[in-house]
Short mmCIF file of C-alpha atoms and ligand atoms in Angstrom, two decimals:
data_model
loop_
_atom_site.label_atom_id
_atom_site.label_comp_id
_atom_site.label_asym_id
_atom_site.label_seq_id
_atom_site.Cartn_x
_atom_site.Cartn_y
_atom_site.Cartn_z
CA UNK I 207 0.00 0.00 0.00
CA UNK I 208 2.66 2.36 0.67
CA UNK I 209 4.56 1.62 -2.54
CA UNK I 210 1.62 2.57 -3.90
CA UNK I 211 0.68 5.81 -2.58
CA UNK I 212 4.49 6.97 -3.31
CA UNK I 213 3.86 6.24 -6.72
CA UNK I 214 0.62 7.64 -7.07
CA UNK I 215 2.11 10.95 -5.17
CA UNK I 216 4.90 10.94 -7.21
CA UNK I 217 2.65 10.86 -10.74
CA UNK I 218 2.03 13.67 -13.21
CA UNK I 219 -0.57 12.29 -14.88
CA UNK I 220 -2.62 9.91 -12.89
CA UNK I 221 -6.05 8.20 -13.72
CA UNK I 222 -8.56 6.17 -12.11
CA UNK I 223 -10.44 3.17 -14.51
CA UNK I 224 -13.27 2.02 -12.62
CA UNK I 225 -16.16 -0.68 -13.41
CA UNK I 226 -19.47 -2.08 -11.21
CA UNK I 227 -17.43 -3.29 -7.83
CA UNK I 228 -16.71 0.87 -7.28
CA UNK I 229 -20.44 1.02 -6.78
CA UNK I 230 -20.90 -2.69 -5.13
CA UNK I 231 -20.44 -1.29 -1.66
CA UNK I 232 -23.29 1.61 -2.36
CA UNK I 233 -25.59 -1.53 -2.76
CA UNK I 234 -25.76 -1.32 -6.64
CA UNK I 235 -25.09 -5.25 -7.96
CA UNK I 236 -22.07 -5.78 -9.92
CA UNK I 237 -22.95 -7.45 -13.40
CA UNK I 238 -20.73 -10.84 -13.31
CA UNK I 239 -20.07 -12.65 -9.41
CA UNK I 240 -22.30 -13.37 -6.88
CA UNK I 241 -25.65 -12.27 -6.78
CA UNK I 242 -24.91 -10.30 -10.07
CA UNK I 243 -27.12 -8.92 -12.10
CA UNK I 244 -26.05 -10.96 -14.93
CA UNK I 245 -27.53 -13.86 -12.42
CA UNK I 246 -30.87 -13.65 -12.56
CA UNK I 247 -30.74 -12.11 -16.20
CA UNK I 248 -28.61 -13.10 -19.24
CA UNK I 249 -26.65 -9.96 -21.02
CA UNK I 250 -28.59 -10.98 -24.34
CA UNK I 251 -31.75 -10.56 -23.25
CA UNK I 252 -31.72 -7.38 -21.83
CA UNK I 253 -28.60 -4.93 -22.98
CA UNK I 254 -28.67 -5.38 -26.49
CA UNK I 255 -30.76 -3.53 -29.39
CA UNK I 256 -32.29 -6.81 -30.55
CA UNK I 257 -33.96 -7.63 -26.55
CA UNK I 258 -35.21 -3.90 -26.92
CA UNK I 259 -36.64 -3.95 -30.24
CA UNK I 260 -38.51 -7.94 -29.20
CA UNK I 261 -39.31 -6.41 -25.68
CA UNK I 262 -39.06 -2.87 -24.78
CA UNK I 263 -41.37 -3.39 -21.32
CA UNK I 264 -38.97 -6.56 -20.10
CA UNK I 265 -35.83 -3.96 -21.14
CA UNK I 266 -37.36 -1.52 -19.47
CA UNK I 267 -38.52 -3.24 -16.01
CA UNK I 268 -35.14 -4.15 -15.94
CA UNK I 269 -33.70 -0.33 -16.51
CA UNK I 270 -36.43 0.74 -14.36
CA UNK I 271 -35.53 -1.62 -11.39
CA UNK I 272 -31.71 -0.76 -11.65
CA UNK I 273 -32.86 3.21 -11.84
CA UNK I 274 -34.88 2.71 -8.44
CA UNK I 275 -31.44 0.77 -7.05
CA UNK I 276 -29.21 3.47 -8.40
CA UNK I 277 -31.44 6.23 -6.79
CA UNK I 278 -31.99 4.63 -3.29
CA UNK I 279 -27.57 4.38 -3.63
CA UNK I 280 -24.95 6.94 -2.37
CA UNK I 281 -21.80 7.43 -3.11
CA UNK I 282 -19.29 5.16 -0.74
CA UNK I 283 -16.26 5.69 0.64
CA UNK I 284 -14.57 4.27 -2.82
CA UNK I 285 -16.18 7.14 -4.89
CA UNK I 286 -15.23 9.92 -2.38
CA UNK I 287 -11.84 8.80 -2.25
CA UNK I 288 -11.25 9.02 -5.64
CA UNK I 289 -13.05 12.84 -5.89
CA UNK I 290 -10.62 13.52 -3.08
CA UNK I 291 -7.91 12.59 -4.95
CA UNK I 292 -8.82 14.41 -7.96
CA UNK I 293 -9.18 17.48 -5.22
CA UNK I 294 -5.66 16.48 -4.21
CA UNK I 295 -4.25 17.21 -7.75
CA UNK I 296 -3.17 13.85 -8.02
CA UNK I 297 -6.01 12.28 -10.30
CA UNK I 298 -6.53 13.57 -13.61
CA UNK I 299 -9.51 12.07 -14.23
CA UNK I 300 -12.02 9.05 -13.88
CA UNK I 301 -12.65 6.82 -16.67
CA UNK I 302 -15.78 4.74 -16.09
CA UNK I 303 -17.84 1.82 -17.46
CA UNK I 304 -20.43 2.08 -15.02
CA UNK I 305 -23.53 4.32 -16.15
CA UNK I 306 -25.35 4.56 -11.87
CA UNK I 307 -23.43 8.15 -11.99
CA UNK I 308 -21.78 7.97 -8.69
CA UNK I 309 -18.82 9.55 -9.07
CA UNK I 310 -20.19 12.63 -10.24
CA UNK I 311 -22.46 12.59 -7.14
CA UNK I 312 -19.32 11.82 -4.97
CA UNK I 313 -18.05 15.41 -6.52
CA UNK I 314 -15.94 14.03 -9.02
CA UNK I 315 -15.52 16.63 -12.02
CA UNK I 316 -14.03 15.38 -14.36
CA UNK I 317 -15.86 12.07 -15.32
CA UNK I 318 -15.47 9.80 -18.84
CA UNK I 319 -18.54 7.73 -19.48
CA UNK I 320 -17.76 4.90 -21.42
CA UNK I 321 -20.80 3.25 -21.93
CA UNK I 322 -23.32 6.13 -21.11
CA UNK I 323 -25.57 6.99 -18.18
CA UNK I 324 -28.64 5.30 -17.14
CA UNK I 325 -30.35 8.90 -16.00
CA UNK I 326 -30.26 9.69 -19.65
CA UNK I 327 -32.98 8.93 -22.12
CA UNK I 328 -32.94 8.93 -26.23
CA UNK I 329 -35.61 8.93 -28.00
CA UNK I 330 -35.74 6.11 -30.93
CA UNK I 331 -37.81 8.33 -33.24
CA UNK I 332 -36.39 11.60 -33.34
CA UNK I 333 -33.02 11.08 -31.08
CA UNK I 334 -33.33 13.65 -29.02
CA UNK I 335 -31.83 12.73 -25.70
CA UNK I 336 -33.24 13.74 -22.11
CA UNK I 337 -32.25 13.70 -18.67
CA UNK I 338 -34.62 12.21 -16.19
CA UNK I 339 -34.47 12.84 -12.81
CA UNK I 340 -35.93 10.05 -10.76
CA UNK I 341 -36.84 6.37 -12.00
CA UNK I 342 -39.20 6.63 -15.02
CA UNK I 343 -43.07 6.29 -14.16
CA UNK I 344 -44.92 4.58 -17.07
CA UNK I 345 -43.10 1.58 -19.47
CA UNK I 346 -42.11 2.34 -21.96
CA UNK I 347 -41.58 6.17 -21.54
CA UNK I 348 -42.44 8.24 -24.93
CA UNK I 349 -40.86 11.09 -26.37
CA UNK I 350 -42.86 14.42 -24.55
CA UNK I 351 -41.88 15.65 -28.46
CA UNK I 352 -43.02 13.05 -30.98
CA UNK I 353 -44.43 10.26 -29.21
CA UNK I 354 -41.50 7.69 -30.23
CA UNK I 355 -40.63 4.89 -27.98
CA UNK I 356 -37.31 6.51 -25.46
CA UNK I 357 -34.27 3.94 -24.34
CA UNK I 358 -32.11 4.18 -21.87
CA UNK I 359 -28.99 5.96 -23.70
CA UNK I 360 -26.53 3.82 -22.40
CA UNK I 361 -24.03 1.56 -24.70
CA UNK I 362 -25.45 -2.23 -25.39
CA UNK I 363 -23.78 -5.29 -26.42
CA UNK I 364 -22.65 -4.64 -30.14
CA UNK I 365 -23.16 -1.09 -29.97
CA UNK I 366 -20.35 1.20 -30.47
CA UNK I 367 -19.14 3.54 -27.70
CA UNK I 368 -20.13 7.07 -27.69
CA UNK I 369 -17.18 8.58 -29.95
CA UNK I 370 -15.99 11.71 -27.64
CA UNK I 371 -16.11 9.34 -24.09
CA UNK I 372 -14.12 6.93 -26.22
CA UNK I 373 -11.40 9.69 -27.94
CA UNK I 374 -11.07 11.15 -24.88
CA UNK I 375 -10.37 8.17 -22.66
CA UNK I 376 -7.63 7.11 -25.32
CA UNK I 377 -5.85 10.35 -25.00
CA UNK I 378 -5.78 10.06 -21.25
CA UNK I 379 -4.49 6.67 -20.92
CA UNK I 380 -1.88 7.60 -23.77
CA UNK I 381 -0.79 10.17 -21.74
CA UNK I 382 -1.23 8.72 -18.08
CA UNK I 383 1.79 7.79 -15.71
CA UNK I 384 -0.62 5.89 -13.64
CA UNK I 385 -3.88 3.94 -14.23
CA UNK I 386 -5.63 2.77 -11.06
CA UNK I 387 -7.63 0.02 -12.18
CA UNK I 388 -10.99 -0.37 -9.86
CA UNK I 389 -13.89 -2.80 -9.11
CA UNK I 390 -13.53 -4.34 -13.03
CA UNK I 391 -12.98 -7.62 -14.32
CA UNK I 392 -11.67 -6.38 -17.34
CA UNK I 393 -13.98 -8.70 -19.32
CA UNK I 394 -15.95 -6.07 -21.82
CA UNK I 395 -14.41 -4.87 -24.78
CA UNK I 396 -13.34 -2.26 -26.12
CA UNK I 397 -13.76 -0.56 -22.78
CA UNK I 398 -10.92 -3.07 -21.56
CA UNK I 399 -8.41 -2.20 -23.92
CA UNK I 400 -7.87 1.70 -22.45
CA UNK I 401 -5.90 0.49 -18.99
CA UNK I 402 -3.56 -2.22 -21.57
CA UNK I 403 -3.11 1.61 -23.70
CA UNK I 404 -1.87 3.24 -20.62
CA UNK I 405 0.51 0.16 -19.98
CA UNK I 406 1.67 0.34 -23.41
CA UNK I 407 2.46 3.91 -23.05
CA UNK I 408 4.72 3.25 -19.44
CA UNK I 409 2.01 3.62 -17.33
CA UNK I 410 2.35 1.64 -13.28
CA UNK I 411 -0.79 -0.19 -13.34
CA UNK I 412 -2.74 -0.64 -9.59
CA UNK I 413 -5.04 -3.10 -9.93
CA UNK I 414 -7.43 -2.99 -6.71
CA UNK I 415 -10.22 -6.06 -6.44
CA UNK I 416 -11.21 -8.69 -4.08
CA UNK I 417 -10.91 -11.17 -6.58
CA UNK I 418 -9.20 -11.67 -9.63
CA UNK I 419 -9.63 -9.85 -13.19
CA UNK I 420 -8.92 -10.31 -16.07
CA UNK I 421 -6.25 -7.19 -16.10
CA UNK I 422 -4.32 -8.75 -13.42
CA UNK I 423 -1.62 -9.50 -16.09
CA UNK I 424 -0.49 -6.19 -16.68
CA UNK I 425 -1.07 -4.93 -13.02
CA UNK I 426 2.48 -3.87 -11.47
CA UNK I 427 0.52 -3.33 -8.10
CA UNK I 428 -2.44 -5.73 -7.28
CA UNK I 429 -3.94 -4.72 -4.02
CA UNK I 430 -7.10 -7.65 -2.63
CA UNK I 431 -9.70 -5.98 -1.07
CA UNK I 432 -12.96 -3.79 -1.34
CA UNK I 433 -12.86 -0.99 -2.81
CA UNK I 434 -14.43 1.04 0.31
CA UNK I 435 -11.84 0.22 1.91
CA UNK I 436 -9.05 0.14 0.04
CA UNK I 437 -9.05 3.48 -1.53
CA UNK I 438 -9.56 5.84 2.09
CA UNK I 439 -6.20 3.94 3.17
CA UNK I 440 -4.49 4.91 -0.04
CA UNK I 441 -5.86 8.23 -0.06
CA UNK I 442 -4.97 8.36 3.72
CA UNK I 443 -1.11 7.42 2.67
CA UNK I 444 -0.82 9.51 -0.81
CA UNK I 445 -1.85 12.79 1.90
CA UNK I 446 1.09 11.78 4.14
CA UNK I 447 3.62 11.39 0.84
CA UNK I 448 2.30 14.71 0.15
CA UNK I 449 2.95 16.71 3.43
C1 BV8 H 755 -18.97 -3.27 -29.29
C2 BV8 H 755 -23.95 -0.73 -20.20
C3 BV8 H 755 -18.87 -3.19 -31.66
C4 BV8 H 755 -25.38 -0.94 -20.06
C5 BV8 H 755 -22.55 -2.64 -20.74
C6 BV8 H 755 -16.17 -11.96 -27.69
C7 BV8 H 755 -14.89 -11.63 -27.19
C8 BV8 H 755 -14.56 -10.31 -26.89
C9 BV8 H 755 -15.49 -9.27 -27.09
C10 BV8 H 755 -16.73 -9.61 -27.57
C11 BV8 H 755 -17.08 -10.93 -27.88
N1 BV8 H 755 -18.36 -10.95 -28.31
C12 BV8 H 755 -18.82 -9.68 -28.31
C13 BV8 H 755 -17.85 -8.85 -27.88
C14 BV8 H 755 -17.93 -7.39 -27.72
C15 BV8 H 755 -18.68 -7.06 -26.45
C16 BV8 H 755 -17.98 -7.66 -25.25
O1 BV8 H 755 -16.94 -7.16 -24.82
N2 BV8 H 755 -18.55 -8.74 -24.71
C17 BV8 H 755 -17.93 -9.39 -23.57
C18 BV8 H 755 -19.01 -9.75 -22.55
C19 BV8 H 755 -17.18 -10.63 -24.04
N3 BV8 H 755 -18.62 -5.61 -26.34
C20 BV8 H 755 -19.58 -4.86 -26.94
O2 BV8 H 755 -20.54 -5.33 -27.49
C21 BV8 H 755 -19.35 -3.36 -26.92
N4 BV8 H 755 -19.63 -2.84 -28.22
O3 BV8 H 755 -18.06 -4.05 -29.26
O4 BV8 H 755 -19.47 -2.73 -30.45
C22 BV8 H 755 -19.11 -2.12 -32.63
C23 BV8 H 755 -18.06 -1.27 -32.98
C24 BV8 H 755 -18.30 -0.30 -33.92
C25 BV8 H 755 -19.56 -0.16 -34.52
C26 BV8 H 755 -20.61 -1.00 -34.12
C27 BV8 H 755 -20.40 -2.00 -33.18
C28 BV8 H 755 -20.30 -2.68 -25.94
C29 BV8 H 755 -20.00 -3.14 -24.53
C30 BV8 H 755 -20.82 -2.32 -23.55
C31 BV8 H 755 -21.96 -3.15 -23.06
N5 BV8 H 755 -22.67 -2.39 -22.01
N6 BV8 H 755 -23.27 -1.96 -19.85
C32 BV8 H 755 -25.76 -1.28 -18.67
O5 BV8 H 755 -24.97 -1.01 -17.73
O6 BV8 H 755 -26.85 -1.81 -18.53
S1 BV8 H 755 -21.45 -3.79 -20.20
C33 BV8 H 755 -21.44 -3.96 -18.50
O7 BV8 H 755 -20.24 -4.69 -18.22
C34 BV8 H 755 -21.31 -2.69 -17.69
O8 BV8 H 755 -21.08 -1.53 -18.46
C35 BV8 H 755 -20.08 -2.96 -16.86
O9 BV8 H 755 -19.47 -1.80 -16.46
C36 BV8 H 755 -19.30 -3.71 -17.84
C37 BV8 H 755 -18.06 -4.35 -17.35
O10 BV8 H 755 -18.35 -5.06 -16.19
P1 BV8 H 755 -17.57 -4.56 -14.86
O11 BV8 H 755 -17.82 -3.12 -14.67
O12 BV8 H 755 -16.16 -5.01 -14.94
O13 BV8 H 755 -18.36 -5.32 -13.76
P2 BV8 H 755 -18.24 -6.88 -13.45
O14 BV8 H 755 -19.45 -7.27 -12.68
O15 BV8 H 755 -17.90 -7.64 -14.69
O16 BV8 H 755 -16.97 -6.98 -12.49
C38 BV8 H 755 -17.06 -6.40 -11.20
C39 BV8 H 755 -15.68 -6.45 -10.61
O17 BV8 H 755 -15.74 -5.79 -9.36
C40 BV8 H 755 -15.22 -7.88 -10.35
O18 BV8 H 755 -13.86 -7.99 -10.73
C41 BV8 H 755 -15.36 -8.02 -8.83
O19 BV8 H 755 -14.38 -8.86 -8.27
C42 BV8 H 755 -15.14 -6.60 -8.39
N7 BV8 H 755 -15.75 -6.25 -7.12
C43 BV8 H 755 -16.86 -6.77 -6.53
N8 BV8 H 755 -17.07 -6.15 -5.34
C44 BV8 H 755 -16.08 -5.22 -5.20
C45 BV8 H 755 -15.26 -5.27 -6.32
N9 BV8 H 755 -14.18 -4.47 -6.49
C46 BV8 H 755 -13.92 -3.59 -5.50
N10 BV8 H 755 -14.68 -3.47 -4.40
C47 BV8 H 755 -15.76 -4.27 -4.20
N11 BV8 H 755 -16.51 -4.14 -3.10
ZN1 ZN H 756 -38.79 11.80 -30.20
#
C-alpha cells in the first residue's frame, strides 16, 4: 500500500479506470459474481438492441428496477476517495464503465462515461436525448416531443461507444503515468483495452479487487480488497507522501 501511494504521489498524470465493484459497496449489484445482475438475467436478453426492439417493457422493467437501485444508492467511501484525490491534484480524471453516476455525485468533475448513463434517455424516433431525474413512471416512456418509444442511452452489447467518451479516454491513458484500475474484471471490450493503452504507453498499473480480473496481467501493483476500503487507506497514505 505504501509503494503505492508513493507512486501515485509521485505521478504527473494519474487516472482512475473504474467498473461495477466501485459502486458494489453503495448496494448497486455488480454485473458478473455473486448475486450479479447478470444472475438472474442473461446480457442478451436485456442490454442489447435486438432484446429492446422484441421487448421494450422486459428492457425496461429491468432499466427501471436498476434506476430505483441506483437512486436509493450513495456514493461510498470508494467514490469519495477518488473525488478527493482528484481534489488532491493527483487524479486527472475518472474513466468509467459504469452508467449509476456515482462519481459525479461523490463530486468528481471530471468524469469519462464509457458506456453512457442510465439517467439519460434517447428517443428512438427523433433522437433527441433527455435527462430524467428520478426512475421513469410509465413503461415504456415516450418522447414528450413526438411520441416515439425513449431507451435508456446507455451503450449495449454490439453497440459502439459514444465517440468523444471513447477519444477522450484514449488520450488520457496515452498520456497517463498511472492507471488505477478499480472494481472491473476487465472482461468487456473495447472498454478493456484503455488500462492495456496506458501500460503500453509506461504507465504503473494498480489493480485494486477482491478477486481476480482479467487485467491482473499487466497490473504492477495488485492490491485484494474492497474498494471502500481500500481506496480511504491509499488516499490516507498519498496525503502523508504529500505533506
Ligand atoms: C462493441 C452498459 C462493436 C449498459 C454494458 C467476444 C470476445 C470479446 C469481445 C466480444 C465478444 N463478443 C462480443 C464482444 C464485444 C462485447 C464484449 O466485450 N462482450 C464481452 C461480454 C465478451 N462488447 C460490446 O458489445 C461493446 N460494443 O463491441 O461494439 C461495434 C463497434 C463499432 C460499430 C458497431 C459496433 C459494448 C459493450 C458495452 C456493453 N454495455 N453496460 C448497462 O450497464 O446496462 S457492459 C457492463 O459490463 C457494464 O457496463 C459494466 O461496467 C461492464 C463491465 O463489467 P464490470 O464493470 O467489470 O463489472 P463486473 O461485474 O464484470 O466486475 C465487477 C468487478 O468488481 C469484479 O472484478 C469483482 O471482483 C469486483 N468487485 C466486486 N465487489 C467489489 C469489487 N471491487 C472492488 N470493491 C468491491 N466491493
Ligand atoms: Zn422523439
Amino acid at each position: 500500500m505504501e509503494e503505492v501511494a508513493r507512486a501515485l504521489a509521485a505521478s504527473k498524470s494519474a487516472v482512475a479506470f473504474t467498473g461495477a465493484g466501485v459502486s458494489a459497496e453503495s448496494g448497486v449489484p455488480t454485473f458478473r459474481g455473486a448475486g450479479g445482475l447478470w444472475e438472474r438475467y442473461r446480457p442478451e436478453e436485456l442490454a442489447t438492441p435486438e432484446a429492446f426492439e422484441r421487448d421494450p417493457v422486459l428492457v425496461w422493467r429491468w432499466y427501471k428496477w436498476r434506476q430505483e437501485l441506483i437512486y436509493a444508492a450513495d456514493p461510498n467511501p470508494a467514490h469519495l476517495a477518488l473525488a478527493e484525490l482528484e481534489r488532491l491534484g493527483v487524479l486527472k480524471a475518472v474513466i468509467t464503465q459504469n452508467v449509476d453516476g456515482l462519481h459525479r455525485k461523490a463530486g468528481s468533475r471530471r468524469v469519462v462515461e464509457l458506456h453512457g448513463n442510465i439517467w439519460r434517455v434517447r428517443c428512438t424516433s427523433c433522437g433527441r436525448e433527455f435527462p430524467v431525474e428520478k426512475p421513469v413512471g410509465e413503461i415504456p416512456p415516450r418522447c414528450p416531443i413526438c411520441g416515439g418509444l425513449l431507451r435508456p442511452a446507455v451503450v449495449w452489447f454490439g453497440e459502439p461507444l459514444p465517440r468523444g467518451a471513447w477519444e477522450e479516454a484514449l488520450s488520457l491513458a496515452s498520456s497517463a503515468d498511472f492507471m488505477l484500475v478499480v472494481g472491473t474484471s476487465g472482461a468487456v471490450y473495447p472498454a478493456a483495452h484503455i488500462p492495456r493503452v496506458a501500460k503500453r504507453n509506461g504507465a504503473v498499473i494498480a489493480v485494486v479487487d477482491p478477486g481476480e480480473t482479467a487485467l491482473d496481467d499487466i497490473a504492477d501493483f495488485k492490491i485484494r480488497g474492497k474498494a471502500a476500503e481500500i481506496l480511504p487507506r491509499l488516499v490516507a497514505e498519498v496525503r502523508r507522501c504529500l505533506t
